[in-house]
Short mmCIF file of C-alpha atoms in Angstrom, two decimals:
data_model
loop_
_atom_site.label_atom_id
_atom_site.label_comp_id
_atom_site.label_asym_id
_atom_site.label_seq_id
_atom_site.Cartn_x
_atom_site.Cartn_y
_atom_site.Cartn_z
CA MET A 347 76.90 130.32 151.66
CA LEU A 348 77.36 127.82 148.85
CA THR A 349 74.42 127.22 146.53
CA ALA A 350 73.14 123.86 145.36
CA GLY A 351 74.89 124.45 142.03
CA GLN A 352 78.20 125.03 143.79
CA ILE A 353 77.69 121.88 145.89
CA LEU A 354 77.15 119.99 142.65
CA GLN A 355 80.44 121.37 141.33
CA LEU A 356 82.28 120.01 144.39
CA ILE A 357 80.82 116.57 143.66
CA ARG A 358 81.71 116.81 139.97
CA ASP A 359 85.27 117.89 140.72
CA GLY A 360 85.78 114.92 143.00
CA ALA A 361 86.40 117.12 146.03
CA CYS A 362 83.51 115.55 147.98
CA HIS A 363 81.50 112.37 147.43
CA THR A 364 79.51 112.07 150.66
CA ARG A 365 77.35 114.36 152.78
CA LYS A 366 79.89 114.08 155.59
CA ALA A 367 82.71 115.16 153.26
CA LEU A 368 80.64 118.12 152.08
CA ILE A 369 80.00 119.23 155.66
CA GLU A 370 83.69 118.98 156.55
CA PHE A 371 84.89 120.66 153.35
CA THR A 372 82.43 123.57 153.32
CA GLY A 373 81.84 124.16 157.01
CA LEU A 374 78.09 124.31 156.37
CA SER A 375 75.61 122.74 158.77
CA ARG A 376 74.25 119.25 158.30
CA SER A 377 70.75 120.61 157.67
CA THR A 378 72.02 122.99 154.95
CA ILE A 379 73.97 120.25 153.17
CA THR A 380 71.01 117.88 153.46
CA ASP A 381 68.75 120.52 151.87
CA ARG A 382 71.15 121.16 148.99
CA VAL A 383 71.79 117.49 148.32
CA ASP A 384 68.11 116.53 148.51
CA ARG A 385 67.21 119.24 145.99
CA LEU A 386 69.89 117.99 143.59
CA ILE A 387 68.71 114.39 143.96
CA GLU A 388 65.06 115.32 143.44
CA ALA A 389 65.95 117.29 140.30
CA GLY A 390 67.92 114.35 138.91
CA TYR A 391 71.37 115.96 138.96
CA ILE A 392 72.91 113.44 141.37
CA HIS A 393 72.08 110.03 142.82
CA GLU A 394 73.36 107.73 145.52
CA SER A 395 75.56 105.20 143.78
CA GLY A 396 76.75 103.06 146.69
CA VAL A 397 78.37 103.36 150.08
CA ALA A 398 81.79 104.58 151.16
CA SER A 399 84.05 102.93 153.69
CA SER A 400 83.28 103.81 157.29
CA GLY A 401 85.43 104.02 160.39
CA GLY A 402 82.43 102.95 162.44
CA GLY A 403 78.68 103.20 162.35
CA ARG A 404 76.51 103.31 159.26
CA PRO A 405 78.52 103.65 156.01
CA PRO A 406 77.83 106.98 154.23
CA SER A 407 76.11 107.00 150.83
CA VAL A 408 78.29 107.96 147.87
CA LEU A 409 76.99 110.89 145.82
CA ASP A 410 77.61 110.88 142.08
CA ILE A 411 76.40 112.67 138.96
CA ASP A 412 73.32 111.10 137.42
CA ALA A 413 74.60 111.17 133.84
CA THR A 414 71.56 109.35 132.42
CA SER A 415 68.81 111.64 133.71
CA ARG A 416 69.34 114.21 130.97
CA LEU A 417 70.38 113.91 127.32
CA VAL A 418 72.36 116.07 124.90
CA LEU A 419 72.04 116.38 121.13
CA VAL A 420 75.17 117.36 119.22
CA ALA A 421 76.10 117.98 115.58
CA ASP A 422 79.61 118.04 114.16
CA LEU A 423 79.58 119.81 110.78
CA GLY A 424 82.64 119.79 108.55
CA ALA A 425 83.28 121.06 105.05
CA GLY A 426 82.14 117.75 103.57
CA HIS A 427 80.44 115.80 106.36
CA ALA A 428 77.70 115.97 108.97
CA HIS A 429 77.76 113.84 112.12
CA VAL A 430 75.07 113.91 114.81
CA ALA A 431 74.79 112.09 118.12
CA LEU A 432 72.60 111.69 121.17
CA THR A 433 74.71 111.48 124.35
CA ASP A 434 74.27 111.38 128.10
CA LEU A 435 75.78 113.92 130.49
CA ALA A 436 79.09 112.06 130.52
CA ALA A 437 79.47 112.61 126.74
CA ARG A 438 78.81 108.90 126.12
CA PRO A 439 77.00 108.30 122.79
CA LEU A 440 73.63 106.55 122.81
CA ALA A 441 73.01 106.83 119.06
CA GLU A 442 74.79 108.42 116.11
CA GLU A 443 74.21 109.22 112.44
CA HIS A 444 76.67 110.30 109.75
CA THR A 445 76.40 111.47 106.16
CA GLU A 446 78.55 113.02 103.46
CA MET A 447 77.21 116.55 103.02
CA ARG A 448 78.93 119.71 101.86
CA ILE A 449 78.40 122.59 104.24
CA ASP A 450 78.43 125.05 101.34
CA ARG A 451 74.95 123.79 100.46
CA GLY A 452 73.86 126.49 102.88
CA PRO A 453 72.34 126.68 106.35
CA GLU A 454 68.77 125.86 105.36
CA ALA A 455 69.62 122.51 103.77
CA VAL A 456 72.22 121.48 106.35
CA LEU A 457 70.24 122.50 109.43
CA SER A 458 67.12 120.85 108.03
CA TRP A 459 69.05 117.57 107.89
CA VAL A 460 70.34 118.16 111.44
CA ARG A 461 66.81 118.74 112.79
CA GLN A 462 65.47 115.64 111.08
CA SER A 463 68.43 113.58 112.29
CA PHE A 464 67.94 114.74 115.87
CA GLN A 465 64.36 113.52 115.70
CA ARG A 466 65.44 110.18 114.22
CA LEU A 467 67.93 109.67 117.07
CA LEU A 468 65.23 110.30 119.67
CA ASP A 469 62.77 108.04 117.88
CA ARG A 470 65.34 105.26 117.54
CA THR A 471 66.20 105.32 121.24
CA GLY A 472 62.65 105.94 122.46
CA HIS A 473 63.47 109.15 124.35
CA PRO A 474 61.05 112.12 124.49
CA HIS A 475 62.02 115.71 123.73
CA ASP A 476 61.83 116.76 127.37
CA ARG A 477 64.82 114.56 128.26
CA VAL A 478 67.04 116.80 126.08
CA CYS A 479 68.69 119.48 128.23
CA GLY A 480 70.97 121.09 125.66
CA ILE A 481 72.16 121.13 122.06
CA GLY A 482 75.64 121.75 120.70
CA ILE A 483 76.85 122.38 117.15
CA ASP A 484 80.40 122.77 115.90
CA LEU A 485 81.26 124.04 112.44
CA PRO A 486 84.30 125.27 110.46
CA GLY A 487 84.11 129.00 111.08
CA SER A 488 84.61 131.71 113.69
CA VAL A 489 81.63 132.01 116.02
CA ASP A 490 80.13 134.82 118.09
CA HIS A 491 79.40 132.99 121.33
CA THR A 492 76.92 135.57 122.55
CA SER A 493 74.61 135.24 119.54
CA GLY A 494 75.61 131.75 118.42
CA ARG A 495 76.10 133.01 114.86
CA VAL A 496 78.97 132.48 112.43
CA ILE A 497 81.14 135.57 112.18
CA ARG A 498 83.28 134.52 109.25
CA SER A 499 84.07 131.37 107.37
CA PHE A 500 85.73 130.98 104.01
CA LEU A 501 84.31 127.45 103.65
CA MET A 502 80.69 128.34 104.46
CA PRO A 503 79.11 130.78 102.00
CA GLY A 504 75.70 131.92 103.18
CA TRP A 505 76.26 131.04 106.83
CA ASP A 506 77.52 134.39 108.11
CA ASP A 507 75.07 135.79 110.69
CA HIS A 508 72.54 133.01 110.08
CA PRO A 509 70.28 132.50 113.16
CA ILE A 510 71.36 128.94 113.97
CA ARG A 511 69.94 128.93 117.49
CA GLU A 512 66.59 130.30 116.40
CA THR A 513 66.33 127.68 113.66
CA LEU A 514 66.78 124.80 116.11
CA ARG A 515 64.84 126.34 119.00
CA SER A 516 61.59 125.85 117.09
CA ASP A 517 61.99 122.15 117.95
CA PHE A 518 63.86 122.34 121.26
CA ASP A 519 63.50 125.04 123.92
CA VAL A 520 66.87 124.34 125.54
CA PRO A 521 70.30 126.02 125.61
CA ILE A 522 71.91 125.83 122.15
CA LEU A 523 75.67 126.33 121.97
CA VAL A 524 77.63 126.92 118.76
CA GLU A 525 81.39 126.37 118.56
CA ASN A 526 84.24 126.31 116.06
CA ASP A 527 85.02 122.74 114.99
CA ALA A 528 88.75 122.77 115.82
CA ASN A 529 87.99 124.14 119.29
CA ALA A 530 85.46 121.38 119.91
CA MET A 531 87.86 118.72 118.66
CA ALA A 532 90.65 120.05 120.86
CA LEU A 533 88.40 119.90 123.93
CA GLY A 534 87.30 116.38 122.99
CA GLU A 535 90.89 115.18 122.75
CA TRP A 536 91.85 116.89 126.02
CA TRP A 537 88.81 115.45 127.83
CA SER A 538 89.38 111.92 126.55
CA SER A 539 93.16 111.53 126.73
CA TRP A 540 95.12 114.52 128.00
CA ARG A 541 93.45 116.01 131.08
CA GLU A 542 96.74 116.07 132.94
CA THR A 543 98.28 118.58 130.53
CA ARG A 544 97.89 122.31 131.13
CA ALA A 545 98.16 123.27 127.45
CA LEU A 546 97.09 121.37 124.33
CA VAL A 547 97.13 122.49 120.71
CA LEU A 548 95.11 120.61 118.10
CA VAL A 549 95.52 121.30 114.40
CA LYS A 550 92.82 120.01 112.07
CA VAL A 551 94.02 119.47 108.50
CA SER A 552 91.29 118.56 106.04
CA THR A 553 89.82 120.79 103.34
CA GLY A 554 91.32 123.71 105.26
CA ILE A 555 93.48 124.11 108.37
CA GLY A 556 92.15 125.13 111.76
CA THR A 557 93.57 125.08 115.26
CA GLY A 558 92.05 124.65 118.71
CA VAL A 559 93.88 125.64 121.90
CA ILE A 560 93.07 124.31 125.38
CA LEU A 561 94.62 126.17 128.33
CA ASN A 562 94.00 124.87 131.87
CA GLY A 563 91.05 122.81 130.67
CA GLU A 564 89.27 125.61 128.84
CA ILE A 565 89.02 126.64 125.19
CA TYR A 566 91.10 129.72 124.39
CA ARG A 567 89.17 131.76 121.82
CA GLY A 568 91.04 135.07 121.75
CA ALA A 569 89.74 138.64 121.98
CA GLU A 570 87.48 138.34 118.93
CA GLY A 571 86.81 134.60 119.05
CA ALA A 572 89.21 134.07 116.15
CA ALA A 573 92.15 132.37 117.87
CA GLY A 574 93.58 129.45 115.92
CA ASN A 575 93.39 130.79 112.37
CA ILE A 576 96.92 129.66 111.49
CA GLY A 577 95.71 128.35 108.16
CA HIS A 578 95.72 131.94 106.90
CA VAL A 579 99.22 132.86 108.01
CA ARG A 580 101.05 133.88 104.81
CA LEU A 581 104.31 132.13 104.08
CA ARG A 582 104.83 132.86 100.38
CA GLU A 583 103.05 136.00 99.24
CA THR A 584 104.31 135.58 95.67
CA ASP A 585 102.90 132.05 95.35
CA ASP A 586 100.44 131.59 92.48
CA ARG A 587 97.96 129.60 94.54
CA VAL A 588 95.05 131.66 95.87
CA CYS A 589 93.65 130.69 99.26
CA THR A 590 89.93 130.52 100.03
CA CYS A 591 90.39 133.81 101.94
CA GLY A 592 91.53 135.50 98.71
CA SER A 593 95.19 135.90 99.68
CA ARG A 594 98.21 134.18 98.18
CA GLY A 595 100.71 131.98 99.98
CA CYS A 596 98.58 131.10 103.01
CA VAL A 597 99.52 127.93 104.88
CA ALA A 598 96.14 126.43 103.92
CA SER A 599 96.82 126.95 100.21
CA LEU A 600 100.15 125.13 100.59
CA ALA A 601 99.61 122.45 103.23
CA SER A 602 95.89 121.65 103.59
CA GLY A 603 94.39 118.39 102.44
CA HIS A 604 92.76 120.23 99.57
CA ALA A 605 96.11 121.70 98.50
CA VAL A 606 97.78 118.29 98.58
CA ALA A 607 94.92 116.75 96.60
CA ALA A 608 95.06 119.51 93.96
CA ASP A 609 98.79 118.98 93.45
CA LEU A 610 98.12 115.26 92.98
CA GLY A 611 95.36 115.86 90.46
CA ARG A 612 92.61 114.83 92.88
CA GLU A 613 89.53 116.67 94.16
CA THR A 614 89.36 116.15 97.93
CA SER A 615 91.65 115.62 100.90
CA ARG A 616 90.21 112.15 101.33
CA ASP A 617 91.30 111.30 97.78
CA ALA A 618 94.83 112.30 98.76
CA VAL A 619 94.65 110.19 101.91
CA ARG A 620 93.61 107.13 99.91
CA LEU A 621 96.63 107.57 97.62
CA VAL A 622 98.97 107.76 100.63
CA GLN A 623 97.36 104.72 102.23
CA ALA A 624 97.85 102.84 98.95
CA GLY A 625 101.60 103.60 99.13
CA ASP A 626 101.80 106.06 96.23
CA PRO A 627 105.34 107.52 96.51
CA THR A 628 104.43 110.89 94.97
CA ALA A 629 101.49 111.29 97.34
CA ILE A 630 103.65 110.34 100.33
CA ALA A 631 106.37 112.83 99.39
CA ARG A 632 103.84 115.65 98.83
CA THR A 633 102.16 114.84 102.17
CA GLN A 634 105.44 114.98 104.07
CA GLU A 635 106.28 118.28 102.37
CA ALA A 636 102.90 119.69 103.47
CA GLY A 637 103.61 118.57 107.03
CA ARG A 638 106.96 120.37 107.01
CA THR A 639 105.30 123.54 105.70
CA LEU A 640 102.65 123.52 108.42
CA GLY A 641 105.33 122.68 110.97
CA ILE A 642 107.02 126.02 110.28
CA VAL A 643 103.99 127.85 111.69
CA LEU A 644 103.39 125.30 114.44
CA ALA A 645 106.95 125.85 115.66
CA THR A 646 105.95 129.43 116.44
CA ALA A 647 102.84 128.19 118.26
CA VAL A 648 104.98 125.79 120.29
CA SER A 649 107.39 128.58 121.24
CA LEU A 650 104.53 130.92 122.13
CA LEU A 651 102.28 128.53 124.09
CA ASN A 652 104.68 125.80 125.21
CA PRO A 653 102.01 123.07 124.97
CA GLY A 654 102.46 119.64 126.48
CA VAL A 655 100.63 118.02 123.57
CA LEU A 656 100.29 118.81 119.86
CA VAL A 657 97.54 116.77 118.20
CA LEU A 658 97.06 116.28 114.45
CA ALA A 659 93.41 115.69 113.51
CA GLY A 660 91.25 115.78 110.39
CA ASP A 661 91.61 113.83 107.15
CA MET A 662 95.39 114.17 106.93
CA ALA A 663 95.80 112.49 110.33
CA GLU A 664 94.74 109.32 108.51
CA THR A 665 97.96 109.32 106.49
CA GLY A 666 99.61 107.64 109.46
CA GLU A 667 103.05 108.98 110.25
CA HIS A 668 103.61 110.67 106.89
CA TYR A 669 102.07 114.09 107.55
CA LEU A 670 103.09 113.90 111.20
CA THR A 671 106.72 113.21 110.27
CA GLY A 672 106.87 116.45 108.31
CA ILE A 673 105.41 118.40 111.24
CA ARG A 674 107.93 116.88 113.65
CA GLU A 675 110.87 117.75 111.38
CA SER A 676 110.01 121.45 111.29
CA VAL A 677 108.86 121.80 114.89
CA TYR A 678 111.95 120.16 116.39
CA ARG A 679 114.32 121.95 114.01
CA ARG A 680 112.85 125.42 114.56
CA SER A 681 111.96 125.37 118.28
CA LEU A 682 114.22 125.69 121.31
CA PRO A 683 115.03 122.25 122.78
CA TYR A 684 113.61 122.99 126.22
CA THR A 685 110.19 123.85 124.71
CA THR A 686 110.00 120.47 122.97
CA ARG A 687 111.81 118.11 125.34
CA ASN A 688 108.52 116.93 126.91
CA LEU A 689 106.27 117.78 123.96
CA GLU A 690 104.13 114.93 122.64
CA ILE A 691 103.20 115.19 118.96
CA ALA A 692 100.50 112.65 118.15
CA THR A 693 97.54 111.93 115.92
CA SER A 694 93.99 112.19 117.23
CA SER A 695 92.89 109.33 119.48
CA LEU A 696 89.21 109.98 118.76
CA GLY A 697 89.41 110.36 114.99
CA GLU A 698 86.19 111.58 113.42
CA ARG A 699 84.44 111.47 116.82
CA ALA A 700 86.58 114.23 118.37
CA GLY A 701 84.11 116.97 117.45
CA ILE A 702 81.13 115.01 118.78
CA VAL A 703 82.81 114.34 122.13
CA GLY A 704 84.11 117.89 122.50
CA THR A 705 80.77 119.48 121.63
CA ALA A 706 78.97 117.19 124.08
CA VAL A 707 81.45 118.25 126.79
CA ILE A 708 80.80 121.93 126.00
CA VAL A 709 77.05 121.42 126.51
CA MET A 710 77.64 119.28 129.60
CA GLU A 711 79.82 121.95 131.22
CA HIS A 712 77.19 124.60 130.54
CA VAL A 713 74.20 122.56 131.74
CA LEU A 714 75.97 121.47 134.95
CA SER A 715 77.55 124.85 135.73
CA PRO A 716 76.54 126.33 139.12
CA ALA A 717 74.71 129.29 137.57
CA THR A 718 72.67 127.11 135.17
CA VAL A 719 71.82 124.54 137.85
CA ASP A 720 70.73 127.18 140.36
CA ALA A 721 68.58 128.91 137.73
CA ALA A 722 66.96 125.60 136.74
CA LEU A 723 66.22 124.69 140.36
CA ALA A 724 64.73 128.12 141.04
CA ALA A 725 62.53 127.90 137.93
CA ALA A 726 61.31 124.42 138.85
CA GLU A 727 60.52 125.41 142.42
CA SER A 728 58.59 128.51 141.33
CA ALA A 729 56.59 126.71 138.66
CA PRO A 730 52.91 126.00 139.49
CA PRO A 731 51.77 122.40 139.97
CA ARG A 732 50.65 120.72 136.77
CA GLY A 733 47.13 121.66 135.85
CA ARG A 734 47.16 124.78 138.05
CA PRO A 735 48.24 128.22 136.83
CA LYS A 736 50.95 130.02 138.75
CA ALA A 737 49.61 132.63 141.17
CA GLY A 738 48.93 135.83 139.30
CA ALA A 739 48.81 134.11 135.91
CA ALA A 740 45.80 134.16 133.66
CA GLY A 741 43.48 131.21 134.14
#
């Protein structure tokens, strides 16, 4: 027999939007469906948003997700920026805050800013803490999803094994999910623009290079949670440039925004982008060369995964077609024609908001999953009335 959480999933998926449709689809009795639906309405998961067309008699009420009843706090942390947002359960932002901050300042300084920013967002919008149902954080490193701790990152000294969840849980006793930034960005792009595709690959090119893979609507993380580390594929082992991982000839040391900036005598990837946007011919040529270099590795990814969409994100996506042109040259030249005949290679549609949207979707999917919903309903129903201790509890 389907649980209330599973009934909610049918409504979310669009399979059923009325009580009558739920009865017909599931084969459950009217009283059972009424019980499940009433519990979901009372808990604020769904509401009646109108009426459906009727072949006769009273029109049935339309059931829809109540996206405004609960709120989500998310933080998108990059090598040189921090972006936080308060969203509803449809990943729509209610308030946001952004600052330039290097993540190598360490977890204490960065997470302190995140905690303070979360509070400012709630204060600004007038929402209490108990409206927050989950928190999500994405950052540029491999993550252990069981513990929510960074496994390894070459851009984040001091973050390995730091208790991120425990640090934030002192303010919020809610689920706290930690994700790799490229994975979150890939999910954000898929959710916003490409839900019809079965496979999407996003490559983020900024200070470093990271990749997120979406297969059948879900993040593919690999056996050790380290899928997407193409930035550390070695192309020229005799190259003089040393990568942040300590090796020579990695793609990131040749084609990242930092590598392009260094060759142009600049400090950051954003400096390189500004030169390209100003029409500097040397910067444009170096950017296209970097795109061709990365495209060599992406051609292998295209042959292996056969994605429908390849998205360029991060700072170098702001160079317009210049970096993208280099990627296209290598991918089309090195891949079999039938793997690329329907492939779309495009820049991010969300820009710097991709991580925020994707991380909000990750939290949303967790909070509204059947298991989480059923557990929350059971806990609420077993809780004692306010002001009265639960039976068997100390008075």
